[in-house]
Short mmCIF file of C-alpha atoms and ligand atoms in Angstrom, two decimals:
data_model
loop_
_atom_site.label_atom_id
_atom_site.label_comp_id
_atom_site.label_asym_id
_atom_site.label_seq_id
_atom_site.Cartn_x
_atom_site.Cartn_y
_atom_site.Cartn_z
CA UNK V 1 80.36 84.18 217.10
CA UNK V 2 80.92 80.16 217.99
CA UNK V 3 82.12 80.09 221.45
CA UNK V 4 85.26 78.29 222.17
CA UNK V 5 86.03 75.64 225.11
CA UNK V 6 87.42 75.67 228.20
CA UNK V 7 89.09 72.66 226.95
CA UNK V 8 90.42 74.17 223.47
CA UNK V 9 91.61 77.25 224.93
CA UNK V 10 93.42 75.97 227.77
CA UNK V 11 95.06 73.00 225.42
CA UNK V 12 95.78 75.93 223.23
CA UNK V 13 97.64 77.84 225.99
CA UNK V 14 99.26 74.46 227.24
CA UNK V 15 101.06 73.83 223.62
CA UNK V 16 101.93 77.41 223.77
CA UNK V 17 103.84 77.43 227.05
CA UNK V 18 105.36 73.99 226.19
CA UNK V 19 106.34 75.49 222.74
CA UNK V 20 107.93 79.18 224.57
CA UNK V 21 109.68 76.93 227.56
CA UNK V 22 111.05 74.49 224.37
CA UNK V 23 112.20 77.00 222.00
CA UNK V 24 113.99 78.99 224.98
CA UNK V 25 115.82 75.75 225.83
CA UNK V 26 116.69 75.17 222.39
CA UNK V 27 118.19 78.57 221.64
CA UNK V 28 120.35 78.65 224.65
CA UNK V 29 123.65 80.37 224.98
CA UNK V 30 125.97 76.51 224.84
CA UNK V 31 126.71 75.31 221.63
CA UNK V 32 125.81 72.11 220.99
CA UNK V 33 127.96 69.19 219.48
CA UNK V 34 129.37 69.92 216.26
CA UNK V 35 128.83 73.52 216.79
CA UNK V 36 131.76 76.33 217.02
CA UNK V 37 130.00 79.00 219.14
CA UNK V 38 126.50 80.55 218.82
CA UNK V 39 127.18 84.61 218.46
CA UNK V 40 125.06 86.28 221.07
CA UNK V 41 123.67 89.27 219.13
CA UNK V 42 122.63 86.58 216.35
CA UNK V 43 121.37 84.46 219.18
CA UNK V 44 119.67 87.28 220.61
CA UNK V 45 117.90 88.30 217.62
CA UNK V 46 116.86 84.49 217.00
CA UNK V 47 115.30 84.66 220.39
CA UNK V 48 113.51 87.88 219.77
CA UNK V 49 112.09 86.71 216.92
CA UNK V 50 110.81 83.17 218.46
CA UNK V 51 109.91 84.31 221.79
CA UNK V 52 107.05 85.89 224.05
CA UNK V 53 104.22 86.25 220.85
CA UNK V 54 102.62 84.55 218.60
CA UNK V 55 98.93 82.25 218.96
CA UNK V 56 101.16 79.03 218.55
CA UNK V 57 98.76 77.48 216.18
CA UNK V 58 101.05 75.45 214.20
CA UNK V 59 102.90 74.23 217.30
CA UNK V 60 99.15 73.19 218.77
CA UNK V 61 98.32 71.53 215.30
CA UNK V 62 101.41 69.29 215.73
CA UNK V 63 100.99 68.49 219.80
CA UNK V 64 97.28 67.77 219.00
CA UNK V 65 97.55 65.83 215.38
CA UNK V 66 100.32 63.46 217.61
CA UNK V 67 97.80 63.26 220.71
CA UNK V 68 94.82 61.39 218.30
CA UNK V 69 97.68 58.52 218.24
CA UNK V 70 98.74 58.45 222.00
CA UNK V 71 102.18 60.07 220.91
CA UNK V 72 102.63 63.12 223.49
CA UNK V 73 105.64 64.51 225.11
CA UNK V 74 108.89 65.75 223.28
CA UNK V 75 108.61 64.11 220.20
CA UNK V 76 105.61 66.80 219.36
CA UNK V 77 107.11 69.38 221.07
CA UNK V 78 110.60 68.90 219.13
CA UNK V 79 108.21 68.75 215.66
CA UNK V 80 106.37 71.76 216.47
CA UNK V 81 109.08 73.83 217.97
CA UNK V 82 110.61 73.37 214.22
CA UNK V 83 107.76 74.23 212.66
CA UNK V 84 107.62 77.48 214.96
CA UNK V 85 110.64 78.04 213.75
CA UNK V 86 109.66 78.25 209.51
CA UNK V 87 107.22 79.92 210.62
CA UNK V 88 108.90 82.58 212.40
CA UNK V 89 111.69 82.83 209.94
CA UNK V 90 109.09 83.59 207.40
CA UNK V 91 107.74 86.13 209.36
CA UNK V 92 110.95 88.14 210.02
CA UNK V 93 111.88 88.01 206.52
CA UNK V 94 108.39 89.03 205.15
CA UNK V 95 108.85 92.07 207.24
CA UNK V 96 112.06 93.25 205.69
CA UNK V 97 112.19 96.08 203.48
CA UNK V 98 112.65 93.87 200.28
CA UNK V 99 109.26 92.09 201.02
CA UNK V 100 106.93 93.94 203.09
CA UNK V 101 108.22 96.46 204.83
CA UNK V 102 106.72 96.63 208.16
CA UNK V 103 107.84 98.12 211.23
CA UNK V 104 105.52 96.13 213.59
CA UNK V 105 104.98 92.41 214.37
CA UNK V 106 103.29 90.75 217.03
CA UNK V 107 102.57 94.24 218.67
CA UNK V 108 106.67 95.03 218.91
CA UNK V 109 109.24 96.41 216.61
CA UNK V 110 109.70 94.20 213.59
CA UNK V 111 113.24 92.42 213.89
CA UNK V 112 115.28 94.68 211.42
CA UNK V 113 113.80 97.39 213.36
CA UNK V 114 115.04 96.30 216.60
CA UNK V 115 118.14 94.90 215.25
CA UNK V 116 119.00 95.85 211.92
CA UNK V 117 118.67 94.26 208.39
CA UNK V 118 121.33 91.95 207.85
CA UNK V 119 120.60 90.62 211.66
CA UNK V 120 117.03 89.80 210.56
CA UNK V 121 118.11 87.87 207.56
CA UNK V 122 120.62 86.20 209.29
CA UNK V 123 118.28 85.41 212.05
CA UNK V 124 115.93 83.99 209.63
CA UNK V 125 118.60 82.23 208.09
CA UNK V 126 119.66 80.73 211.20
CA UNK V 127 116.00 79.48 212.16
CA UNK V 128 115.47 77.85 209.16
CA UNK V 129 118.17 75.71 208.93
CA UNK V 130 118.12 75.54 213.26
CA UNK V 131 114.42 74.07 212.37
CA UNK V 132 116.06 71.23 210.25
CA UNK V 133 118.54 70.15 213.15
CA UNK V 134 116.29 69.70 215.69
CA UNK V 135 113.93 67.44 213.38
CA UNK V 136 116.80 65.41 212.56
CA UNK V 137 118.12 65.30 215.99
CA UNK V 138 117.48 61.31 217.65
CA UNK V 139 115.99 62.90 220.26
CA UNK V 140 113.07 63.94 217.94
CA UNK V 141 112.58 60.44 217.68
CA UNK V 142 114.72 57.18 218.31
CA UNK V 143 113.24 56.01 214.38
CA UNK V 144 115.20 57.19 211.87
CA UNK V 145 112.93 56.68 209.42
CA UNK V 146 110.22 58.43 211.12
CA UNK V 147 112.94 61.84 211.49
CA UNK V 148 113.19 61.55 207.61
CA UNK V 149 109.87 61.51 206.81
CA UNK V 150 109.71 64.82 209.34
CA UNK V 151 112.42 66.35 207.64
CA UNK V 152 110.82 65.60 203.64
CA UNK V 153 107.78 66.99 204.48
CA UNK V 154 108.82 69.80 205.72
CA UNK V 155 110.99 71.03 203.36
CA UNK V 156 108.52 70.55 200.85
CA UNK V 157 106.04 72.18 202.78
CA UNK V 158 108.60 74.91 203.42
CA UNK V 159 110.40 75.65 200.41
CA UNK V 160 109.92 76.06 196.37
CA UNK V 161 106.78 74.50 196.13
CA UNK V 162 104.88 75.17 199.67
CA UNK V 163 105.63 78.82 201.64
CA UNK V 164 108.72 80.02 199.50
CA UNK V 165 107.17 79.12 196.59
CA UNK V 166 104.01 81.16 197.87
CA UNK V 167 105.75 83.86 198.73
CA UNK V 168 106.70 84.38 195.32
CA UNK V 169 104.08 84.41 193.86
CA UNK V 170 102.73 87.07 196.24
CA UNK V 171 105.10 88.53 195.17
CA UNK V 172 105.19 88.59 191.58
CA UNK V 173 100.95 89.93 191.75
CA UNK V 174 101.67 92.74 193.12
CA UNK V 175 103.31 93.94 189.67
CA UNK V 176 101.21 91.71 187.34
CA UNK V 177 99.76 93.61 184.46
CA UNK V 178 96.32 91.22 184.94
CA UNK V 179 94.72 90.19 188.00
CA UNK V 180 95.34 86.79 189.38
CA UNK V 181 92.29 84.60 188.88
CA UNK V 182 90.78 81.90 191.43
CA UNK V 183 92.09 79.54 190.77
CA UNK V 184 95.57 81.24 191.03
CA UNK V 185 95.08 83.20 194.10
CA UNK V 186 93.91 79.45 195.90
CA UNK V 187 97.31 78.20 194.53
CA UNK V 188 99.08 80.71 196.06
CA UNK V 189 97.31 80.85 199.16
CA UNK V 190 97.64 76.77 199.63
CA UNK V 191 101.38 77.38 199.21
CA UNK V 192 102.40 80.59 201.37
CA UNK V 193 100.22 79.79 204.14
CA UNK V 194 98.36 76.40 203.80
CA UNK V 195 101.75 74.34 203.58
CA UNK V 196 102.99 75.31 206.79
CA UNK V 197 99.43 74.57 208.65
CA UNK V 198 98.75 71.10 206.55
CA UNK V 199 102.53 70.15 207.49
CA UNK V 200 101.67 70.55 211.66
CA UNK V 201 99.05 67.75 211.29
CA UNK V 202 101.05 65.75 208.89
CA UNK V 203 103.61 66.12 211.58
CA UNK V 204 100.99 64.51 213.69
CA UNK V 205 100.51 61.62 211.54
CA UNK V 206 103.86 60.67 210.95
CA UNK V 207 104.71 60.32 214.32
CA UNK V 208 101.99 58.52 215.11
CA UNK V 209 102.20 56.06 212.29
CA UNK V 210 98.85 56.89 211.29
CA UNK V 211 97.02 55.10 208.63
CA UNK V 212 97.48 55.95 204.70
CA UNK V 213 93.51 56.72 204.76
CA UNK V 214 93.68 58.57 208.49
CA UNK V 215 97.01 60.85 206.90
CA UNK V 216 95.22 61.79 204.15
CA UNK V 217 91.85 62.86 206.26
CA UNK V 218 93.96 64.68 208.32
CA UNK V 219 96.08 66.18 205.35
CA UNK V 220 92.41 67.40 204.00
CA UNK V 221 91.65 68.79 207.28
CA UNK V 222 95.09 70.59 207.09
CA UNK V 223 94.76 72.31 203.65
CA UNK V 224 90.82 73.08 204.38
CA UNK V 225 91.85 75.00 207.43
CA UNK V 226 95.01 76.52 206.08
CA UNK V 227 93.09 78.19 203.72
CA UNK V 228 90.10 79.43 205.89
CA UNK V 229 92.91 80.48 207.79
CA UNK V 230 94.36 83.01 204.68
CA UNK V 231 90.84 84.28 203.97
CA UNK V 232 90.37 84.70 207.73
CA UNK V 233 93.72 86.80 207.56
CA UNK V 234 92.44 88.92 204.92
CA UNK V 235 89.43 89.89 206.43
CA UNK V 236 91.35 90.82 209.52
CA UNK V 237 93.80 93.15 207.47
CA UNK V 238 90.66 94.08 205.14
CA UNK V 239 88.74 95.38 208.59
CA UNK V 240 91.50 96.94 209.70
CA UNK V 241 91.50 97.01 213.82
CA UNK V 242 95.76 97.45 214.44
CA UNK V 243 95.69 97.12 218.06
CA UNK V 244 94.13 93.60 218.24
CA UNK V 245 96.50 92.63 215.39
CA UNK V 246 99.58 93.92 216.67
CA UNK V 247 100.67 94.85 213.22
CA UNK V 248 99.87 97.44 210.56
CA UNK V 249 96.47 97.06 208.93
CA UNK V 250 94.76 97.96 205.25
CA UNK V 251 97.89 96.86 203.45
CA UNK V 252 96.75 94.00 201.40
CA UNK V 253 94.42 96.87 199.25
CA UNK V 254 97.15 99.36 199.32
CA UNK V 255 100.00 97.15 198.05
CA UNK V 256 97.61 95.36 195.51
CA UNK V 257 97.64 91.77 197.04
CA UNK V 258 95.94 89.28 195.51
CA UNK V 259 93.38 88.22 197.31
CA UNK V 260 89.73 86.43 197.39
CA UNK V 261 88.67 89.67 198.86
CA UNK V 262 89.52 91.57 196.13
CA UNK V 263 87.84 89.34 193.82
CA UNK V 264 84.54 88.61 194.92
CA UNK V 265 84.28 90.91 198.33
CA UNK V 266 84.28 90.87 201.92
CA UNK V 267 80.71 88.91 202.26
CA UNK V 268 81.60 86.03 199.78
CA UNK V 269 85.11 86.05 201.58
CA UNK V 270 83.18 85.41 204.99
CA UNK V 271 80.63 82.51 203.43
CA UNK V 272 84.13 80.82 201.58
CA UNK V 273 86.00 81.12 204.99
CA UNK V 274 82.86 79.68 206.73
CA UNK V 275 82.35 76.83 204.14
CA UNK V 276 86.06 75.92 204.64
CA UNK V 277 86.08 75.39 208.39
CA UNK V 278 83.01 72.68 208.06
CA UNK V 279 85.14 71.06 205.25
CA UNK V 280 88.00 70.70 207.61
CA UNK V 281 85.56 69.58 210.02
CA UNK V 282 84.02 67.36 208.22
CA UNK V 283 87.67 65.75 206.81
CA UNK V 284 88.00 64.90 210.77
CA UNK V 285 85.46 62.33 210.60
CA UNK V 286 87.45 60.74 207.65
CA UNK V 287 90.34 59.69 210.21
CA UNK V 288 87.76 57.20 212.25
CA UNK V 289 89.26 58.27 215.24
CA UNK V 290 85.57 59.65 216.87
CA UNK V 291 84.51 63.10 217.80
CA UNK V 292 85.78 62.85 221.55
CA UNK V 293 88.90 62.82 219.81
CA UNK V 294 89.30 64.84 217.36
CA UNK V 295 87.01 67.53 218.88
CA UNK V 296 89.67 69.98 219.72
CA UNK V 297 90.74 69.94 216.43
CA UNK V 298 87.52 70.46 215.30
CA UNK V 299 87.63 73.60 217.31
CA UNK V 300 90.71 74.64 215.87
CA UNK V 301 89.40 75.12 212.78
CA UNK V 302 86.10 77.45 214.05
CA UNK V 303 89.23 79.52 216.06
CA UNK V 304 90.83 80.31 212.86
CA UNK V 305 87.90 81.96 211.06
CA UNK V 306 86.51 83.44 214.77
CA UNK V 307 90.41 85.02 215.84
CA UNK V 308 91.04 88.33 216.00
CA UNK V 309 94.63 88.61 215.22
C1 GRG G 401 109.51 85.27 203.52
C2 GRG G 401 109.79 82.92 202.64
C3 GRG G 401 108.94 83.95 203.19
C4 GRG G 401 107.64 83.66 203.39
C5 GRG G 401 106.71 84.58 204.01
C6 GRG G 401 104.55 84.12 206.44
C7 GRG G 401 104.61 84.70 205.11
C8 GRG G 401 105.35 83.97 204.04
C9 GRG G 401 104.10 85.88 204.91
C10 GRG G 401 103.49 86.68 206.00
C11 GRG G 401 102.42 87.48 205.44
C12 GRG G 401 101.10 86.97 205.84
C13 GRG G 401 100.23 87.94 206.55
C14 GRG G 401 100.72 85.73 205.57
C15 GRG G 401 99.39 85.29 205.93
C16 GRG G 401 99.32 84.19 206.88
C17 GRG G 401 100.22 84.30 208.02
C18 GRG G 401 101.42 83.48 207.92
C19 GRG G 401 99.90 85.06 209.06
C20 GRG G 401 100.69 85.10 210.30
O1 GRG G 401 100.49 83.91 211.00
P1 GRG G 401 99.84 83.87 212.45
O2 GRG G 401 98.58 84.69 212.46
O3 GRG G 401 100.93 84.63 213.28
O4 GRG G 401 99.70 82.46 212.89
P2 GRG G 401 101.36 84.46 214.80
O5 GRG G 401 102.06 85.77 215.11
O6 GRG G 401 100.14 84.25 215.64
O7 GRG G 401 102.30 83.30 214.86
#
């Protein structure tokens, strides 16, 4: 297994203590301007769902992406603590009974477990649209333009044609009277999990008015790594070891998921995943920036096919 740096890990664990601290402040008890009141068992549940778990990749992606361009500080930390928030909303309402029925999530009760259904929805609800606010907000950025572009991509990254879309589709194989093929299973992957992902370094670039030709490297480092990232998953739920995940495992062959797994087997999986992360790492050198730069990124990508939950 590729070891990981001092450096990565402890830039990792930076973006993830800026991200908890962040999305704490932002789901506080005061309403803010424009708002009636936020209802504390709502707000409560939005917290639960948020707070104390999660690796924080997709925050770090954002915070990191921003750093190749000098741009540190809230702006990031606003972008990513959005993106947290899709993310999160996805999460809680892929658990429900409707979608996948689980009762455990980042090693605790899944949120319609500890709350109850229409709490989690709402909560999800809530987070999603929350997410859209605080991109918008001027003190994302003082560059209106800049919040725009923020708040296009990630609704496309987030909605019909990125994660939604995704979800649907994962959806919809379950029952399908044919397998899905390749090519249909990479769509699907790119859009439930690799939108999200690509849109943290996007992030990146639009706030730091990267260059047409350094967006798209980075976008191609994005989408290699978001989808190293769903084979990685796979594997993971394929091998099956619940504690380290903190959820259930085995259910991807039990439900019928589609997945590269199930079409060509674990060891191809493993060699795809593998030949992924040195595409992503290879897209790096594509933004001109140098590898003292973009290093940690680099590393971000060997994390996501060496993780273990
Ligand atoms: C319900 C609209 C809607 C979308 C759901 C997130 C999602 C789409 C489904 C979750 C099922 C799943 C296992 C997807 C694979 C990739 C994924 C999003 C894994 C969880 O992300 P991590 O590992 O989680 O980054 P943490 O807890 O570390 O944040």
């Amino acid at each position: 297994m590729t070891e990981l740096s001092a450096i990565f890990r402890a830039r990792l664990d930076e973006a993830a203590q800026a991200t908890e601290n962040h999305l704490s402040a932002l789901l506080a008890p005061a309403p803010l301007v424009g708002e009636i009141a936020r209802p504390a068992r709502l707000l409560e549940a939005m917290r639960y769902v948020t707070l104390g778990g999660g690796k924080r990749l997709r925050p770090f992606l954002v915070v990191e992406s921003a750093r190749l361009f000098g741009v540190t500080g809230e702006s990031a930390l606003r972008a990513a603590c959005a993106l947290e928030m899709i993310h999160c909303y996805s999460l809680a309402h892929d658990d429900l009974p409707a979608m996948d029925d689980d009762d455990l999530r980042r090693g605790r009760p899944t949120a319609h477990k500890a709350f109850d259904e229409a709490t989690a929805i709402l909560a999800g609800d809530g987070l999603l649209t929350y997410a859209f606010d605080v991109v918008a907000d001027p003190a994302t950025h003082p560059d209106a333009g800049v919040r725009a572009a923020l708040v296009l991509a990630l609704a496309r990254a987030a909605g019909l044609g990125g994660m939604v879309g995704g979800q649907a589709l994962d959806l919809a194989a379950e029952t399908a009277a044919t397998p899905l093929t390749q090519d249909e299973i990479l769509t699907l992957q790119a859009m439930k999990t690799g939108a999200l992902l690509r849109f943290g370094v996007d992030a990146g670039a639009i706030l730091g008015a990267a260059t047409p030709a350094q967006a798209r490297a980075l976008s191609h480092y994005g989408a290699a790594l978001g989808a190293a990232f769903q084979i990685a998953d796979d594997i993971l739920d394929a091998e099956g070891d619940e504690a380290a995940l903190g959820k259930r495992a085995g259910k991807d062959a039990e439900r019928g998921k589609a997945t590269l797994i199930g079409l060509f087997g674990l060891p191809a999986a493993r060699a795809r995943r593998d030949g992924l992360v040195d595409e992503a790492v290879a897209a790096l050198n594509d933004t001109g920036l140098g590898a003292e730069k973009t290093g940690v990124l680099a590393e971000a990508a060997r994390f996501v096919a060496v993780r273990q939950n």
